[in-house]
C-alpha positions as a LaTeX table, in Angstrom:
\begin{tabular}{lrrr}
\hline
Residue & $x$ (\AA) & $y$ (\AA) & $z$ (\AA) \\
\hline
Unk1 & $-25.63$ & 21.23 & 80.44 \\
Unk2 & $-27.65$ & 17.96 & 81.28 \\
Unk3 & $-26.95$ & 16.11 & 84.40 \\
Unk4 & $-28.43$ & 14.05 & 87.23 \\
Unk5 & $-29.46$ & 16.16 & 90.15 \\
Unk6 & $-27.38$ & 14.13 & 92.54 \\
Unk7 & $-24.44$ & 14.63 & 90.68 \\
Unk8 & $-24.91$ & 18.48 & 90.01 \\
Unk9 & $-22.73$ & 20.83 & 91.64 \\
Unk10 & $-24.52$ & 24.37 & 91.80 \\
Unk11 & $-21.40$ & 26.29 & 92.83 \\
Unk12 & $-19.62$ & 25.23 & 89.76 \\
Unk13 & $-22.33$ & 25.98 & 87.29 \\
Unk14 & $-23.11$ & 29.60 & 85.89 \\
Unk15 & $-25.83$ & 30.53 & 83.65 \\
Unk16 & $-23.62$ & 33.14 & 82.17 \\
Unk17 & $-21.52$ & 30.45 & 80.56 \\
Unk18 & $-24.24$ & 27.86 & 79.87 \\
Unk19 & $-27.77$ & 29.44 & 79.45 \\
Unk20 & $-29.50$ & 26.06 & 79.55 \\
Unk21 & $-29.42$ & 23.49 & 82.61 \\
Unk22 & $-31.46$ & 20.38 & 82.51 \\
Unk23 & $-31.46$ & 18.40 & 85.65 \\
Unk24 & $-32.60$ & 14.79 & 85.59 \\
Unk25 & $-34.45$ & 13.05 & 88.87 \\
Unk26 & $-34.71$ & 16.64 & 90.37 \\
Unk27 & $-37.79$ & 15.55 & 92.37 \\
Unk28 & $-38.24$ & 12.75 & 94.56 \\
Unk29 & $-41.15$ & 10.29 & 93.84 \\
Unk30 & $-42.85$ & 11.54 & 97.05 \\
Unk31 & $-42.46$ & 15.11 & 95.73 \\
Unk32 & $-43.67$ & 13.92 & 92.49 \\
Unk33 & $-46.87$ & 12.54 & 94.13 \\
Unk34 & $-47.37$ & 15.52 & 95.97 \\
Unk35 & $-47.82$ & 17.75 & 93.03 \\
Unk36 & $-49.80$ & 15.33 & 91.17 \\
Unk37 & $-52.35$ & 15.14 & 94.18 \\
Unk38 & $-52.19$ & 18.93 & 94.37 \\
Unk39 & $-53.03$ & 19.15 & 90.64 \\
Unk40 & $-56.32$ & 17.20 & 91.25 \\
Unk41 & $-57.37$ & 19.94 & 93.78 \\
Unk42 & $-56.53$ & 22.96 & 91.68 \\
Unk43 & $-58.79$ & 24.92 & 89.62 \\
Unk44 & $-57.89$ & 24.76 & 85.98 \\
Unk45 & $-58.52$ & 27.53 & 83.56 \\
Unk46 & $-58.50$ & 26.31 & 79.76 \\
Unk47 & $-56.52$ & 28.14 & 77.15 \\
Unk48 & $-60.06$ & 29.33 & 75.66 \\
Unk49 & $-60.76$ & 31.13 & 78.80 \\
Unk50 & $-57.97$ & 33.29 & 78.51 \\
Unk51 & $-58.40$ & 35.59 & 75.70 \\
Unk52 & $-55.19$ & 37.58 & 75.69 \\
Unk53 & $-53.14$ & 34.41 & 76.04 \\
Unk54 & $-55.39$ & 32.63 & 73.13 \\
Unk55 & $-54.64$ & 35.62 & 71.05 \\
Unk56 & $-50.85$ & 35.15 & 71.55 \\
Unk57 & $-51.08$ & 31.59 & 70.89 \\
Unk58 & $-53.62$ & 30.54 & 68.26 \\
Unk59 & $-54.18$ & 27.06 & 67.10 \\
Unk60 & $-52.34$ & 25.76 & 70.19 \\
Unk61 & $-55.20$ & 23.45 & 71.35 \\
Unk62 & $-56.66$ & 24.05 & 74.72 \\
Unk63 & $-54.13$ & 23.41 & 77.31 \\
Unk64 & $-55.04$ & 24.04 & 81.11 \\
Unk65 & $-53.58$ & 26.33 & 83.72 \\
Unk66 & $-53.72$ & 26.17 & 87.38 \\
Unk67 & $-52.80$ & 28.05 & 90.38 \\
Unk68 & $-50.21$ & 26.42 & 93.00 \\
Unk69 & $-51.47$ & 26.38 & 96.65 \\
Unk70 & $-49.55$ & 28.32 & 99.23 \\
Unk71 & $-48.19$ & 24.96 & 100.90 \\
Unk72 & $-47.31$ & 23.27 & 97.72 \\
Unk73 & $-45.46$ & 26.48 & 96.56 \\
Unk74 & $-43.39$ & 26.33 & 99.78 \\
Unk75 & $-42.34$ & 22.89 & 98.71 \\
Unk76 & $-41.50$ & 24.11 & 95.33 \\
Unk77 & $-39.63$ & 27.27 & 96.61 \\
Unk78 & $-37.60$ & 25.41 & 99.16 \\
Unk79 & $-36.16$ & 22.96 & 96.46 \\
Unk80 & $-35.21$ & 26.16 & 94.30 \\
Unk81 & $-32.76$ & 27.17 & 96.62 \\
Unk82 & $-29.88$ & 26.64 & 94.28 \\
Unk83 & $-26.79$ & 28.68 & 94.47 \\
Unk84 & $-26.50$ & 29.00 & 90.69 \\
Unk85 & $-30.24$ & 30.46 & 90.38 \\
Unk86 & $-29.31$ & 33.12 & 93.15 \\
Unk87 & $-25.84$ & 34.18 & 91.63 \\
Unk88 & $-27.45$ & 34.68 & 88.18 \\
Unk89 & $-30.56$ & 36.66 & 89.40 \\
Unk90 & $-28.30$ & 38.67 & 91.63 \\
Unk91 & $-25.78$ & 39.61 & 88.78 \\
Unk92 & $-28.20$ & 42.06 & 87.45 \\
Unk93 & $-27.76$ & 45.66 & 89.05 \\
Unk94 & $-30.11$ & 48.09 & 90.70 \\
Unk95 & $-32.67$ & 45.33 & 91.92 \\
Unk96 & $-35.47$ & 46.66 & 94.03 \\
Unk97 & $-37.62$ & 43.44 & 94.16 \\
Unk98 & $-37.34$ & 39.78 & 93.28 \\
Unk99 & $-40.60$ & 37.79 & 92.18 \\
Unk100 & $-41.68$ & 34.32 & 91.32 \\
Unk101 & $-44.39$ & 33.42 & 89.08 \\
Unk102 & $-45.16$ & 29.58 & 88.62 \\
Unk103 & $-48.36$ & 27.72 & 87.66 \\
Unk104 & $-49.33$ & 24.18 & 86.85 \\
Unk105 & $-50.07$ & 23.36 & 83.40 \\
Unk106 & $-51.62$ & 20.28 & 81.76 \\
Unk107 & $-51.20$ & 19.35 & 78.03 \\
Unk108 & $-53.35$ & 16.80 & 76.44 \\
Unk109 & $-53.37$ & 15.39 & 72.83 \\
Unk110 & $-53.35$ & 18.28 & 70.42 \\
Unk111 & $-51.89$ & 20.90 & 72.79 \\
Unk112 & $-48.56$ & 22.82 & 72.21 \\
Unk113 & $-47.08$ & 26.21 & 72.72 \\
Unk114 & $-45.80$ & 28.14 & 69.65 \\
Unk115 & $-42.28$ & 29.83 & 69.42 \\
Unk116 & $-42.04$ & 32.96 & 71.61 \\
Unk117 & $-39.04$ & 34.47 & 73.79 \\
Unk118 & $-40.97$ & 35.02 & 76.98 \\
Unk119 & $-40.83$ & 39.01 & 76.63 \\
Unk120 & $-44.65$ & 39.31 & 75.64 \\
Unk121 & $-46.78$ & 40.23 & 78.77 \\
Unk122 & $-49.80$ & 38.59 & 77.28 \\
Unk123 & $-48.97$ & 35.35 & 78.79 \\
Unk124 & $-47.80$ & 36.53 & 82.38 \\
Unk125 & $-49.78$ & 35.13 & 85.25 \\
Unk126 & $-51.43$ & 38.39 & 86.14 \\
Unk127 & $-51.41$ & 42.10 & 85.33 \\
Unk128 & $-49.01$ & 42.72 & 87.98 \\
Unk129 & $-48.94$ & 46.32 & 89.54 \\
Unk130 & $-45.11$ & 46.20 & 89.00 \\
Unk131 & $-42.82$ & 46.10 & 85.91 \\
Unk132 & $-40.73$ & 42.81 & 86.60 \\
Unk133 & $-38.24$ & 41.26 & 84.12 \\
Unk134 & $-38.01$ & 37.55 & 83.46 \\
Unk135 & $-34.54$ & 36.60 & 84.11 \\
Unk136 & $-34.77$ & 32.67 & 84.36 \\
Unk137 & $-37.39$ & 30.43 & 82.73 \\
Unk138 & $-38.29$ & 27.14 & 84.40 \\
Unk139 & $-40.26$ & 23.94 & 83.45 \\
Unk140 & $-40.35$ & 20.59 & 85.25 \\
Unk141 & $-42.26$ & 17.61 & 84.72 \\
Unk142 & $-44.51$ & 15.80 & 87.41 \\
Unk143 & $-46.44$ & 13.02 & 85.06 \\
Unk144 & $-45.67$ & 9.50 & 85.89 \\
Unk145 & $-44.74$ & 8.28 & 82.44 \\
Unk146 & $-44.05$ & 9.61 & 79.06 \\
Unk147 & $-43.11$ & 7.94 & 76.05 \\
Unk148 & $-40.96$ & 9.33 & 73.17 \\
Unk149 & $-43.70$ & 8.96 & 70.55 \\
Unk150 & $-46.25$ & 11.21 & 72.77 \\
Unk151 & $-44.31$ & 14.34 & 71.85 \\
Unk152 & $-44.47$ & 17.58 & 73.94 \\
Unk153 & $-40.62$ & 18.29 & 73.81 \\
Unk154 & $-39.22$ & 21.72 & 74.86 \\
Unk155 & $-37.56$ & 23.04 & 71.89 \\
Unk156 & $-34.89$ & 25.81 & 72.53 \\
Unk157 & $-33.37$ & 27.96 & 69.73 \\
Unk158 & $-30.36$ & 30.19 & 69.20 \\
Unk159 & $-31.21$ & 33.18 & 67.07 \\
Unk160 & $-28.85$ & 34.42 & 64.35 \\
Unk161 & $-28.84$ & 36.84 & 61.36 \\
Unk162 & $-28.46$ & 35.34 & 57.97 \\
Unk163 & $-26.81$ & 37.15 & 55.02 \\
Unk164 & $-29.97$ & 38.91 & 54.11 \\
Unk165 & $-30.37$ & 40.29 & 57.65 \\
Unk166 & $-33.27$ & 38.02 & 58.53 \\
Unk167 & $-33.39$ & 36.30 & 61.86 \\
Unk168 & $-32.86$ & 32.62 & 61.63 \\
Unk169 & $-33.44$ & 30.23 & 64.60 \\
Unk170 & $-31.34$ & 27.19 & 65.09 \\
Unk171 & $-32.52$ & 24.55 & 67.46 \\
Unk172 & $-29.93$ & 24.10 & 70.20 \\
Unk173 & $-31.68$ & 21.84 & 72.56 \\
Unk174 & $-34.59$ & 19.37 & 72.25 \\
Unk175 & $-35.77$ & 18.44 & 76.03 \\
Unk176 & $-38.10$ & 15.40 & 76.32 \\
Unk177 & $-40.54$ & 15.90 & 79.18 \\
Unk178 & $-38.94$ & 13.49 & 81.19 \\
Unk179 & $-40.81$ & 12.72 & 84.47 \\
Unk180 & $-39.32$ & 14.37 & 87.65 \\
Unk181 & $-36.92$ & 16.48 & 85.36 \\
Unk182 & $-36.13$ & 20.09 & 85.41 \\
Unk183 & $-35.26$ & 22.56 & 82.83 \\
Unk184 & $-34.01$ & 26.16 & 83.47 \\
Unk185 & $-32.98$ & 28.69 & 80.77 \\
Unk186 & $-32.11$ & 32.44 & 80.51 \\
Unk187 & $-34.62$ & 34.73 & 79.20 \\
Unk188 & $-35.13$ & 36.13 & 76.54 \\
Unk189 & $-34.70$ & 32.97 & 74.50 \\
Unk190 & $-36.74$ & 31.48 & 71.84 \\
Unk191 & $-38.48$ & 28.12 & 72.51 \\
Unk192 & $-41.65$ & 26.21 & 71.91 \\
Unk193 & $-43.46$ & 23.28 & 73.28 \\
Unk194 & $-44.09$ & 20.48 & 70.64 \\
Unk195 & $-47.80$ & 19.24 & 70.16 \\
Unk196 & $-48.66$ & 16.38 & 72.44 \\
Unk197 & $-49.26$ & 13.52 & 69.77 \\
Unk198 & $-52.60$ & 11.51 & 69.61 \\
Unk199 & $-50.62$ & 8.48 & 70.36 \\
Unk200 & $-50.75$ & 9.81 & 74.10 \\
Unk201 & $-54.33$ & 8.92 & 74.22 \\
Unk202 & $-55.56$ & 10.05 & 77.58 \\
Unk203 & $-52.06$ & 10.54 & 79.12 \\
Unk204 & $-51.42$ & 14.37 & 79.90 \\
Unk205 & $-48.20$ & 16.36 & 80.15 \\
Unk206 & $-48.15$ & 17.57 & 83.87 \\
Unk207 & $-45.61$ & 20.56 & 84.57 \\
Unk208 & $-44.76$ & 23.22 & 86.76 \\
Unk209 & $-43.56$ & 26.32 & 84.73 \\
Unk210 & $-42.86$ & 30.05 & 85.33 \\
Unk211 & $-39.94$ & 32.47 & 85.79 \\
Unk212 & $-37.90$ & 33.94 & 88.24 \\
Unk213 & $-37.98$ & 37.79 & 87.89 \\
Unk214 & $-36.29$ & 41.02 & 89.09 \\
Unk215 & $-37.78$ & 44.57 & 89.54 \\
Unk216 & $-35.54$ & 47.66 & 89.17 \\
Unk217 & $-35.80$ & 51.24 & 90.07 \\
Unk218 & $-36.48$ & 53.86 & 87.47 \\
\hline
\end{tabular}
């Protein structure tokens, strides 16, 4: 489902029926500016500085990852109180803990993320002491402008078996990194980020991405 945030009714939407949700104009320009300013203060770490992640995603450029400060995370978290998110998360049985894991990302020309389904712990934020399961993935874009020639689209796939029993991935969604938009989708689900084209020049694809997670008793 793709809809403007002002026209979206969270209570009428269910991730059980539609696993991909795109909300346009999710952030106000003021909220967008807040995150942009916060990104100038964050401590960035390049892909080349994260050995396990680099091995999981070779030849994906050298995109940057940064921590979200406590105050800015509060702004982010307060906007995520959508009933459809809570309804989906709480549909899983025997939950003992609920977790959020989100970071800033900055992609420049040549950067991408190869196909994966978010089940590989190599690219989790930390080596957590708990075993959390990713339930919903999120990416939202806070750059000021983005042209279609600049690439960086989020591609989401449907997986199926062909007649030979081999897994085949069919494109189900091609989501451009539209400023102030938000994309949510259920996990596991194969997806990738297209390479940012050289035509982007110095422009960077600025995003917040991560997961809503649950922890369960043994």
